[in-house]
Amino acid sequence: MVGVDLVFIPEFRDRLEISAGRIIQRAFRPSEINSQETEHLAGLWAAKEAVVKAAASAPSKWTDIVITHDSSGKPHASIGMQAFALSISHHGDYAVAVAYRIEQ
């Protein structure tokens, strides 16, 4: 199963400002946030949305989606025993992510 998500970064920046950081606390694990740059966070958000779309069963909380990077920097995600390959990119005003559920 494949999931795709596109985030308009200016709108995401506004949502971050309005929430006074609550989005960051509710959606991301501390280990996922290696940068507070809006582009980075928008890419992570797109990745989590893409994972939900590709998942066999949705998580109960955003922080149940764990995004990690291997030694080469390639992103991966998991929800419990479900594993996902990820591609995350941003350019200009957009961040995009594609998640592919790996059958086990």
PDB file of N, CA and C in Angstrom:
ATOM      1  N   MET A   1       0.837  -1.181   0.000  1.00  0.00           N
ATOM      2  CA  MET A   1       0.000   0.000   0.000  1.00  0.00           C
ATOM      3  C   MET A   1       0.882   1.244   0.000  1.00  0.00           C
ATOM      4  N   VAL A   2       0.452   2.268  -0.730  1.00  0.00           N
ATOM      5  CA  VAL A   2       1.213   3.507  -0.871  1.00  0.00           C
ATOM      6  C   VAL A   2       0.366   4.681  -0.383  1.00  0.00           C
ATOM      7  N   GLY A   3       1.026   5.627   0.279  1.00  0.00           N
ATOM      8  CA  GLY A   3       0.379   6.861   0.699  1.00  0.00           C
ATOM      9  C   GLY A   3       1.219   8.047   0.270  1.00  0.00           C
ATOM     10  N   VAL A   4       0.562   9.149  -0.111  1.00  0.00           N
ATOM     11  CA  VAL A   4       1.252  10.359  -0.556  1.00  0.00           C
ATOM     12  C   VAL A   4       0.616  11.551   0.142  1.00  0.00           C
ATOM     13  N   ASP A   5       1.453  12.546   0.503  1.00  0.00           N
ATOM     14  CA  ASP A   5       0.894  13.768   1.070  1.00  0.00           C
ATOM     15  C   ASP A   5       1.723  14.962   0.631  1.00  0.00           C
ATOM     16  N   LEU A   6       1.046  16.073   0.421  1.00  0.00           N
ATOM     17  CA  LEU A   6       1.664  17.329   0.010  1.00  0.00           C
ATOM     18  C   LEU A   6       1.281  18.398   1.023  1.00  0.00           C
ATOM     19  N   VAL A   7       2.271  19.163   1.493  1.00  0.00           N
ATOM     20  CA  VAL A   7       2.031  20.218   2.478  1.00  0.00           C
ATOM     21  C   VAL A   7       2.450  21.558   1.884  1.00  0.00           C
ATOM     22  N   PHE A   8       1.555  22.536   1.977  1.00  0.00           N
ATOM     23  CA  PHE A   8       1.860  23.908   1.567  1.00  0.00           C
ATOM     24  C   PHE A   8       2.543  24.572   2.763  1.00  0.00           C
ATOM     25  N   ILE A   9       3.834  24.820   2.653  1.00  0.00           N
ATOM     26  CA  ILE A   9       4.642  25.242   3.798  1.00  0.00           C
ATOM     27  C   ILE A   9       4.174  26.560   4.429  1.00  0.00           C
ATOM     28  N   PRO A  10       3.798  27.601   3.664  1.00  0.00           N
ATOM     29  CA  PRO A  10       3.317  28.829   4.322  1.00  0.00           C
ATOM     30  C   PRO A  10       2.089  28.582   5.221  1.00  0.00           C
ATOM     31  N   GLU A  11       1.174  27.744   4.769  1.00  0.00           N
ATOM     32  CA  GLU A  11      -0.004  27.423   5.591  1.00  0.00           C
ATOM     33  C   GLU A  11       0.405  26.640   6.835  1.00  0.00           C
ATOM     34  N   PHE A  12       1.334  25.696   6.672  1.00  0.00           N
ATOM     35  CA  PHE A  12       1.818  24.920   7.810  1.00  0.00           C
ATOM     36  C   PHE A  12       2.511  25.842   8.822  1.00  0.00           C
ATOM     37  N   ARG A  13       3.286  26.813   8.336  1.00  0.00           N
ATOM     38  CA  ARG A  13       3.954  27.777   9.223  1.00  0.00           C
ATOM     39  C   ARG A  13       2.914  28.538  10.040  1.00  0.00           C
ATOM     40  N   ASP A  14       1.821  28.964   9.390  1.00  0.00           N
ATOM     41  CA  ASP A  14       0.750  29.668  10.109  1.00  0.00           C
ATOM     42  C   ASP A  14       0.137  28.783  11.181  1.00  0.00           C
ATOM     43  N   ARG A  15      -0.089  27.504  10.863  1.00  0.00           N
ATOM     44  CA  ARG A  15      -0.666  26.575  11.840  1.00  0.00           C
ATOM     45  C   ARG A  15       0.266  26.395  13.038  1.00  0.00           C
ATOM     46  N   LEU A  16       1.584  26.343  12.782  1.00  0.00           N
ATOM     47  CA  LEU A  16       2.551  26.232  13.880  1.00  0.00           C
ATOM     48  C   LEU A  16       2.482  27.450  14.792  1.00  0.00           C
ATOM     49  N   GLU A  17       2.414  28.632  14.185  1.00  0.00           N
ATOM     50  CA  GLU A  17       2.361  29.865  14.971  1.00  0.00           C
ATOM     51  C   GLU A  17       1.085  29.961  15.780  1.00  0.00           C
ATOM     52  N   ILE A  18      -0.042  29.631  15.180  1.00  0.00           N
ATOM     53  CA  ILE A  18      -1.326  29.696  15.886  1.00  0.00           C
ATOM     54  C   ILE A  18      -1.364  28.713  17.054  1.00  0.00           C
ATOM     55  N   SER A  19      -0.770  27.533  16.870  1.00  0.00           N
ATOM     56  CA  SER A  19      -0.810  26.510  17.917  1.00  0.00           C
ATOM     57  C   SER A  19       0.224  26.747  19.019  1.00  0.00           C
ATOM     58  N   ALA A  20       1.099  27.739  18.834  1.00  0.00           N
ATOM     59  CA  ALA A  20       2.154  28.044  19.807  1.00  0.00           C
ATOM     60  C   ALA A  20       2.986  26.798  20.138  1.00  0.00           C
ATOM     61  N   GLY A  21       3.271  25.996  19.128  1.00  0.00           N
ATOM     62  CA  GLY A  21       4.120  24.825  19.321  1.00  0.00           C
ATOM     63  C   GLY A  21       3.416  23.554  19.748  1.00  0.00           C
ATOM     64  N   ARG A  22       2.129  23.620  20.030  1.00  0.00           N
ATOM     65  CA  ARG A  22       1.410  22.413  20.466  1.00  0.00           C
ATOM     66  C   ARG A  22       1.414  21.328  19.390  1.00  0.00           C
ATOM     67  N   ILE A  23       1.380  21.722  18.121  1.00  0.00           N
ATOM     68  CA  ILE A  23       1.429  20.738  17.030  1.00  0.00           C
ATOM     69  C   ILE A  23       2.715  19.927  17.130  1.00  0.00           C
ATOM     70  N   ILE A  24       3.818  20.608  17.388  1.00  0.00           N
ATOM     71  CA  ILE A  24       5.102  19.914  17.495  1.00  0.00           C
ATOM     72  C   ILE A  24       5.066  18.900  18.626  1.00  0.00           C
ATOM     73  N   GLN A  25       4.548  19.285  19.772  1.00  0.00           N
ATOM     74  CA  GLN A  25       4.495  18.385  20.929  1.00  0.00           C
ATOM     75  C   GLN A  25       3.566  17.204  20.694  1.00  0.00           C
ATOM     76  N   ARG A  26       2.449  17.417  20.014  1.00  0.00           N
ATOM     77  CA  ARG A  26       1.464  16.349  19.809  1.00  0.00           C
ATOM     78  C   ARG A  26       1.789  15.429  18.639  1.00  0.00           C
ATOM     79  N   ALA A  27       2.537  15.918  17.667  1.00  0.00           N
ATOM     80  CA  ALA A  27       2.754  15.138  16.452  1.00  0.00           C
ATOM     81  C   ALA A  27       4.119  14.475  16.361  1.00  0.00           C
ATOM     82  N   PHE A  28       5.128  15.071  17.000  1.00  0.00           N
ATOM     83  CA  PHE A  28       6.486  14.585  16.795  1.00  0.00           C
ATOM     84  C   PHE A  28       7.140  14.110  18.085  1.00  0.00           C
ATOM     85  N   ARG A  29       7.956  13.079  17.956  1.00  0.00           N
ATOM     86  CA  ARG A  29       8.791  12.616  19.058  1.00  0.00           C
ATOM     87  C   ARG A  29      10.051  13.488  19.086  1.00  0.00           C
ATOM     88  N   PRO A  30      10.626  13.705  20.270  1.00  0.00           N
ATOM     89  CA  PRO A  30      11.861  14.506  20.332  1.00  0.00           C
ATOM     90  C   PRO A  30      12.960  13.963  19.413  1.00  0.00           C
ATOM     91  N   SER A  31      13.035  12.651  19.259  1.00  0.00           N
ATOM     92  CA  SER A  31      14.068  12.050  18.413  1.00  0.00           C
ATOM     93  C   SER A  31      13.885  12.372  16.928  1.00  0.00           C
ATOM     94  N   GLU A  32      12.692  12.800  16.538  1.00  0.00           N
ATOM     95  CA  GLU A  32      12.412  13.113  15.131  1.00  0.00           C
ATOM     96  C   GLU A  32      12.784  14.544  14.759  1.00  0.00           C
ATOM     97  N   ILE A  33      12.874  15.395  15.752  1.00  0.00           N
ATOM     98  CA  ILE A  33      13.056  16.815  15.489  1.00  0.00           C
ATOM     99  C   ILE A  33      14.535  17.176  15.622  1.00  0.00           C
ATOM    100  N   ASN A  34      15.262  17.060  14.515  1.00  0.00           N
ATOM    101  CA  ASN A  34      16.664  17.468  14.549  1.00  0.00           C
ATOM    102  C   ASN A  34      16.818  18.896  14.015  1.00  0.00           C
ATOM    103  N   SER A  35      15.709  19.504  13.666  1.00  0.00           N
ATOM    104  CA  SER A  35      15.707  20.879  13.182  1.00  0.00           C
ATOM    105  C   SER A  35      14.331  21.489  13.447  1.00  0.00           C
ATOM    106  N   GLN A  36      14.326  22.741  13.838  1.00  0.00           N
ATOM    107  CA  GLN A  36      13.064  23.455  14.040  1.00  0.00           C
ATOM    108  C   GLN A  36      12.650  24.222  12.784  1.00  0.00           C
ATOM    109  N   GLU A  37      13.383  24.038  11.691  1.00  0.00           N
ATOM    110  CA  GLU A  37      13.039  24.732  10.454  1.00  0.00           C
ATOM    111  C   GLU A  37      11.678  24.262   9.961  1.00  0.00           C
ATOM    112  N   THR A  38      10.878  25.212   9.533  1.00  0.00           N
ATOM    113  CA  THR A  38       9.524  24.898   9.079  1.00  0.00           C
ATOM    114  C   THR A  38       9.530  23.885   7.948  1.00  0.00           C
ATOM    115  N   GLU A  39      10.477  23.997   7.023  1.00  0.00           N
ATOM    116  CA  GLU A  39      10.544  23.060   5.898  1.00  0.00           C
ATOM    117  C   GLU A  39      10.750  21.631   6.393  1.00  0.00           C
ATOM    118  N   HIS A  40      11.623  21.459   7.369  1.00  0.00           N
ATOM    119  CA  HIS A  40      11.883  20.130   7.937  1.00  0.00           C
ATOM    120  C   HIS A  40      10.631  19.580   8.614  1.00  0.00           C
ATOM    121  N   LEU A  41       9.990  20.399   9.429  1.00  0.00           N
ATOM    122  CA  LEU A  41       8.785  19.960  10.138  1.00  0.00           C
ATOM    123  C   LEU A  41       7.648  19.664   9.166  1.00  0.00           C
ATOM    124  N   ALA A  42       7.519  20.469   8.116  1.00  0.00           N
ATOM    125  CA  ALA A  42       6.477  20.226   7.107  1.00  0.00           C
ATOM    126  C   ALA A  42       6.734  18.898   6.401  1.00  0.00           C
ATOM    127  N   GLY A  43       7.992  18.572   6.134  1.00  0.00           N
ATOM    128  CA  GLY A  43       8.331  17.288   5.533  1.00  0.00           C
ATOM    129  C   GLY A  43       7.974  16.128   6.438  1.00  0.00           C
ATOM    130  N   LEU A  44       8.251  16.265   7.733  1.00  0.00           N
ATOM    131  CA  LEU A  44       7.877  15.222   8.696  1.00  0.00           C
ATOM    132  C   LEU A  44       6.355  15.075   8.770  1.00  0.00           C
ATOM    133  N   TRP A  45       5.659  16.196   8.759  1.00  0.00           N
ATOM    134  CA  TRP A  45       4.193  16.163   8.799  1.00  0.00           C
ATOM    135  C   TRP A  45       3.649  15.423   7.578  1.00  0.00           C
ATOM    136  N   ALA A  46       4.183  15.764   6.397  1.00  0.00           N
ATOM    137  CA  ALA A  46       3.762  15.092   5.164  1.00  0.00           C
ATOM    138  C   ALA A  46       4.052  13.595   5.252  1.00  0.00           C
ATOM    139  N   ALA A  47       5.197  13.236   5.827  1.00  0.00           N
ATOM    140  CA  ALA A  47       5.556  11.823   5.963  1.00  0.00           C
ATOM    141  C   ALA A  47       4.564  11.091   6.865  1.00  0.00           C
ATOM    142  N   LYS A  48       4.201  11.706   7.974  1.00  0.00           N
ATOM    143  CA  LYS A  48       3.250  11.051   8.879  1.00  0.00           C
ATOM    144  C   LYS A  48       1.880  10.909   8.225  1.00  0.00           C
ATOM    145  N   GLU A  49       1.453  11.932   7.488  1.00  0.00           N
ATOM    146  CA  GLU A  49       0.174  11.838   6.767  1.00  0.00           C
ATOM    147  C   GLU A  49       0.229  10.725   5.724  1.00  0.00           C
ATOM    148  N   ALA A  50       1.340  10.627   5.003  1.00  0.00           N
ATOM    149  CA  ALA A  50       1.492   9.580   3.988  1.00  0.00           C
ATOM    150  C   ALA A  50       1.484   8.193   4.630  1.00  0.00           C
ATOM    151  N   VAL A  51       2.123   8.055   5.776  1.00  0.00           N
ATOM    152  CA  VAL A  51       2.144   6.769   6.486  1.00  0.00           C
ATOM    153  C   VAL A  51       0.733   6.362   6.886  1.00  0.00           C
ATOM    154  N   VAL A  52      -0.047   7.301   7.409  1.00  0.00           N
ATOM    155  CA  VAL A  52      -1.432   6.990   7.800  1.00  0.00           C
ATOM    156  C   VAL A  52      -2.221   6.482   6.596  1.00  0.00           C
ATOM    157  N   LYS A  53      -2.017   7.085   5.447  1.00  0.00           N
ATOM    158  CA  LYS A  53      -2.736   6.677   4.238  1.00  0.00           C
ATOM    159  C   LYS A  53      -2.312   5.295   3.752  1.00  0.00           C
ATOM    160  N   ALA A  54      -1.057   4.903   4.036  1.00  0.00           N
ATOM    161  CA  ALA A  54      -0.547   3.606   3.589  1.00  0.00           C
ATOM    162  C   ALA A  54      -0.727   2.506   4.632  1.00  0.00           C
ATOM    163  N   ALA A  55      -1.105   2.863   5.845  1.00  0.00           N
ATOM    164  CA  ALA A  55      -1.167   1.910   6.952  1.00  0.00           C
ATOM    165  C   ALA A  55      -2.347   0.951   6.841  1.00  0.00           C
ATOM    166  N   ALA A  56      -2.119  -0.261   7.321  1.00  0.00           N
ATOM    167  CA  ALA A  56      -3.202  -1.240   7.399  1.00  0.00           C
ATOM    168  C   ALA A  56      -4.181  -0.836   8.495  1.00  0.00           C
ATOM    169  N   SER A  57      -3.652  -0.276   9.568  1.00  0.00           N
ATOM    170  CA  SER A  57      -4.489   0.259  10.648  1.00  0.00           C
ATOM    171  C   SER A  57      -3.850   1.558  11.127  1.00  0.00           C
ATOM    172  N   ALA A  58      -4.676   2.564  11.300  1.00  0.00           N
ATOM    173  CA  ALA A  58      -4.191   3.889  11.676  1.00  0.00           C
ATOM    174  C   ALA A  58      -3.768   3.919  13.139  1.00  0.00           C
ATOM    175  N   PRO A  59      -2.808   4.768  13.470  1.00  0.00           N
ATOM    176  CA  PRO A  59      -2.374   4.895  14.864  1.00  0.00           C
ATOM    177  C   PRO A  59      -3.405   5.670  15.681  1.00  0.00           C
ATOM    178  N   SER A  60      -3.362   5.488  16.979  1.00  0.00           N
ATOM    179  CA  SER A  60      -4.271   6.248  17.841  1.00  0.00           C
ATOM    180  C   SER A  60      -3.731   7.650  18.115  1.00  0.00           C
ATOM    181  N   LYS A  61      -2.403   7.816  18.023  1.00  0.00           N
ATOM    182  CA  LYS A  61      -1.768   9.131  18.237  1.00  0.00           C
ATOM    183  C   LYS A  61      -0.705   9.338  17.161  1.00  0.00           C
ATOM    184  N   TRP A  62      -0.452  10.594  16.823  1.00  0.00           N
ATOM    185  CA  TRP A  62       0.578  10.905  15.835  1.00  0.00           C
ATOM    186  C   TRP A  62       1.944  10.413  16.290  1.00  0.00           C
ATOM    187  N   THR A  63       2.199  10.458  17.593  1.00  0.00           N
ATOM    188  CA  THR A  63       3.506  10.028  18.086  1.00  0.00           C
ATOM    189  C   THR A  63       3.675   8.508  18.035  1.00  0.00           C
ATOM    190  N   ASP A  64       2.604   7.765  17.711  1.00  0.00           N
ATOM    191  CA  ASP A  64       2.742   6.316  17.498  1.00  0.00           C
ATOM    192  C   ASP A  64       3.458   6.028  16.177  1.00  0.00           C
ATOM    193  N   ILE A  65       3.483   7.016  15.290  1.00  0.00           N
ATOM    194  CA  ILE A  65       4.242   6.902  14.043  1.00  0.00           C
ATOM    195  C   ILE A  65       5.669   7.326  14.362  1.00  0.00           C
ATOM    196  N   VAL A  66       6.600   6.417  14.182  1.00  0.00           N
ATOM    197  CA  VAL A  66       8.001   6.689  14.502  1.00  0.00           C
ATOM    198  C   VAL A  66       8.783   6.830  13.194  1.00  0.00           C
ATOM    199  N   ILE A  67       9.400   7.988  13.010  1.00  0.00           N
ATOM    200  CA  ILE A  67      10.233   8.222  11.837  1.00  0.00           C
ATOM    201  C   ILE A  67      11.690   8.184  12.262  1.00  0.00           C
ATOM    202  N   THR A  68      12.468   7.357  11.564  1.00  0.00           N
ATOM    203  CA  THR A  68      13.900   7.233  11.830  1.00  0.00           C
ATOM    204  C   THR A  68      14.655   7.373  10.513  1.00  0.00           C
ATOM    205  N   HIS A  69      15.954   7.463  10.617  1.00  0.00           N
ATOM    206  CA  HIS A  69      16.823   7.541   9.438  1.00  0.00           C
ATOM    207  C   HIS A  69      17.939   6.514   9.609  1.00  0.00           C
ATOM    208  N   ASP A  70      18.269   5.810   8.517  1.00  0.00           N
ATOM    209  CA  ASP A  70      19.367   4.856   8.603  1.00  0.00           C
ATOM    210  C   ASP A  70      20.699   5.606   8.485  1.00  0.00           C
ATOM    211  N   SER A  71      21.805   4.863   8.503  1.00  0.00           N
ATOM    212  CA  SER A  71      23.130   5.487   8.520  1.00  0.00           C
ATOM    213  C   SER A  71      23.399   6.347   7.280  1.00  0.00           C
ATOM    214  N   SER A  72      22.714   6.062   6.181  1.00  0.00           N
ATOM    215  CA  SER A  72      22.896   6.875   4.971  1.00  0.00           C
ATOM    216  C   SER A  72      21.960   8.084   4.937  1.00  0.00           C
ATOM    217  N   GLY A  73      21.069   8.198   5.932  1.00  0.00           N
ATOM    218  CA  GLY A  73      20.128   9.317   6.000  1.00  0.00           C
ATOM    219  C   GLY A  73      18.766   9.028   5.411  1.00  0.00           C
ATOM    220  N   LYS A  74      18.576   7.817   4.881  1.00  0.00           N
ATOM    221  CA  LYS A  74      17.298   7.454   4.275  1.00  0.00           C
ATOM    222  C   LYS A  74      16.227   7.309   5.360  1.00  0.00           C
ATOM    223  N   PRO A  75      15.056   7.960   5.173  1.00  0.00           N
ATOM    224  CA  PRO A  75      14.011   7.882   6.192  1.00  0.00           C
ATOM    225  C   PRO A  75      13.203   6.583   6.122  1.00  0.00           C
ATOM    226  N   HIS A  76      12.739   6.152   7.275  1.00  0.00           N
ATOM    227  CA  HIS A  76      11.866   4.990   7.423  1.00  0.00           C
ATOM    228  C   HIS A  76      10.836   5.342   8.492  1.00  0.00           C
ATOM    229  N   ALA A  77       9.748   4.604   8.519  1.00  0.00           N
ATOM    230  CA  ALA A  77       8.733   4.839   9.546  1.00  0.00           C
ATOM    231  C   ALA A  77       8.172   3.513  10.021  1.00  0.00           C
ATOM    232  N   SER A  78       7.576   3.561  11.202  1.00  0.00           N
ATOM    233  CA  SER A  78       6.897   2.374  11.724  1.00  0.00           C
ATOM    234  C   SER A  78       5.737   2.810  12.598  1.00  0.00           C
ATOM    235  N   ILE A  79       4.742   1.919  12.631  1.00  0.00           N
ATOM    236  CA  ILE A  79       3.629   2.019  13.578  1.00  0.00           C
ATOM    237  C   ILE A  79       3.547   0.623  14.176  1.00  0.00           C
ATOM    238  N   GLY A  80       4.029   0.464  15.388  1.00  0.00           N
ATOM    239  CA  GLY A  80       4.061  -0.877  15.970  1.00  0.00           C
ATOM    240  C   GLY A  80       4.876  -1.809  15.088  1.00  0.00           C
ATOM    241  N   MET A  81       4.252  -2.895  14.606  1.00  0.00           N
ATOM    242  CA  MET A  81       4.935  -3.870  13.764  1.00  0.00           C
ATOM    243  C   MET A  81       4.875  -3.532  12.271  1.00  0.00           C
ATOM    244  N   GLN A  82       4.110  -2.509  11.895  1.00  0.00           N
ATOM    245  CA  GLN A  82       4.042  -2.091  10.492  1.00  0.00           C
ATOM    246  C   GLN A  82       5.279  -1.259  10.147  1.00  0.00           C
ATOM    247  N   ALA A  83       5.932  -1.569   9.023  1.00  0.00           N
ATOM    248  CA  ALA A  83       7.119  -0.836   8.598  1.00  0.00           C
ATOM    249  C   ALA A  83       6.851  -0.165   7.258  1.00  0.00           C
ATOM    250  N   PHE A  84       7.479   0.995   7.054  1.00  0.00           N
ATOM    251  CA  PHE A  84       7.256   1.787   5.852  1.00  0.00           C
ATOM    252  C   PHE A  84       8.572   2.339   5.325  1.00  0.00           C
ATOM    253  N   ALA A  85       8.750   2.280   4.015  1.00  0.00           N
ATOM    254  CA  ALA A  85       9.819   3.017   3.351  1.00  0.00           C
ATOM    255  C   ALA A  85       9.267   4.404   3.062  1.00  0.00           C
ATOM    256  N   LEU A  86      10.108   5.427   3.192  1.00  0.00           N
ATOM    257  CA  LEU A  86       9.668   6.809   2.997  1.00  0.00           C
ATOM    258  C   LEU A  86      10.558   7.543   1.999  1.00  0.00           C
ATOM    259  N   SER A  87       9.967   8.512   1.341  1.00  0.00           N
ATOM    260  CA  SER A  87      10.707   9.508   0.589  1.00  0.00           C
ATOM    261  C   SER A  87      10.109  10.850   0.973  1.00  0.00           C
ATOM    262  N   ILE A  88      10.963  11.771   1.387  1.00  0.00           N
ATOM    263  CA  ILE A  88      10.518  13.101   1.817  1.00  0.00           C
ATOM    264  C   ILE A  88      11.313  14.142   1.044  1.00  0.00           C
ATOM    265  N   SER A  89      10.620  15.150   0.525  1.00  0.00           N
ATOM    266  CA  SER A  89      11.309  16.204  -0.207  1.00  0.00           C
ATOM    267  C   SER A  89      10.582  17.520  -0.008  1.00  0.00           C
ATOM    268  N   HIS A  90      11.324  18.607  -0.134  1.00  0.00           N
ATOM    269  CA  HIS A  90      10.683  19.922  -0.132  1.00  0.00           C
ATOM    270  C   HIS A  90      11.401  20.830  -1.116  1.00  0.00           C
ATOM    271  N   HIS A  91      10.599  21.692  -1.724  1.00  0.00           N
ATOM    272  CA  HIS A  91      11.121  22.644  -2.686  1.00  0.00           C
ATOM    273  C   HIS A  91      10.181  23.846  -2.718  1.00  0.00           C
ATOM    274  N   GLY A  92      10.746  25.003  -2.578  1.00  0.00           N
ATOM    275  CA  GLY A  92       9.925  26.209  -2.606  1.00  0.00           C
ATOM    276  C   GLY A  92       8.893  26.188  -1.489  1.00  0.00           C
ATOM    277  N   ASP A  93       7.635  26.309  -1.850  1.00  0.00           N
ATOM    278  CA  ASP A  93       6.550  26.385  -0.868  1.00  0.00           C
ATOM    279  C   ASP A  93       5.925  25.038  -0.529  1.00  0.00           C
ATOM    280  N   TYR A  94       6.513  23.933  -0.992  1.00  0.00           N
ATOM    281  CA  TYR A  94       5.871  22.632  -0.807  1.00  0.00           C
ATOM    282  C   TYR A  94       6.812  21.580  -0.219  1.00  0.00           C
ATOM    283  N   ALA A  95       6.236  20.725   0.593  1.00  0.00           N
ATOM    284  CA  ALA A  95       6.909  19.524   1.084  1.00  0.00           C
ATOM    285  C   ALA A  95       6.032  18.350   0.667  1.00  0.00           C
ATOM    286  N   VAL A  96       6.667  17.273   0.239  1.00  0.00           N
ATOM    287  CA  VAL A  96       5.927  16.099  -0.216  1.00  0.00           C
ATOM    288  C   VAL A  96       6.564  14.858   0.397  1.00  0.00           C
ATOM    289  N   ALA A  97       5.736  13.858   0.646  1.00  0.00           N
ATOM    290  CA  ALA A  97       6.241  12.586   1.156  1.00  0.00           C
ATOM    291  C   ALA A  97       5.445  11.445   0.550  1.00  0.00           C
ATOM    292  N   VAL A  98       6.140  10.343   0.337  1.00  0.00           N
ATOM    293  CA  VAL A  98       5.542   9.106  -0.152  1.00  0.00           C
ATOM    294  C   VAL A  98       5.930   8.026   0.832  1.00  0.00           C
ATOM    295  N   ALA A  99       4.945   7.234   1.246  1.00  0.00           N
ATOM    296  CA  ALA A  99       5.188   6.112   2.160  1.00  0.00           C
ATOM    297  C   ALA A  99       4.738   4.823   1.483  1.00  0.00           C
ATOM    298  N   TYR A 100       5.546   3.799   1.637  1.00  0.00           N
ATOM    299  CA  TYR A 100       5.233   2.487   1.065  1.00  0.00           C
ATOM    300  C   TYR A 100       5.275   1.478   2.207  1.00  0.00           C
ATOM    301  N   ARG A 101       4.139   0.816   2.443  1.00  0.00           N
ATOM    302  CA  ARG A 101       4.093  -0.173   3.516  1.00  0.00           C
ATOM    303  C   ARG A 101       4.820  -1.434   3.068  1.00  0.00           C
ATOM    304  N   ILE A 102       5.736  -1.881   3.888  1.00  0.00           N
ATOM    305  CA  ILE A 102       6.526  -3.067   3.600  1.00  0.00           C
ATOM    306  C   ILE A 102       5.805  -4.270   4.190  1.00  0.00           C
ATOM    307  N   GLU A 103       5.447  -5.198   3.324  1.00  0.00           N
ATOM    308  CA  GLU A 103       4.761  -6.418   3.777  1.00  0.00           C
ATOM    309  C   GLU A 103       5.766  -7.308   4.500  1.00  0.00           C
ATOM    310  N   GLN A 104       5.348  -7.836   5.635  1.00  0.00           N
ATOM    311  CA  GLN A 104       6.263  -8.693   6.406  1.00  0.00           C
ATOM    312  C   GLN A 104       5.729 -10.090   6.504  1.00  0.00           C
TER     313      GLN A 104
END
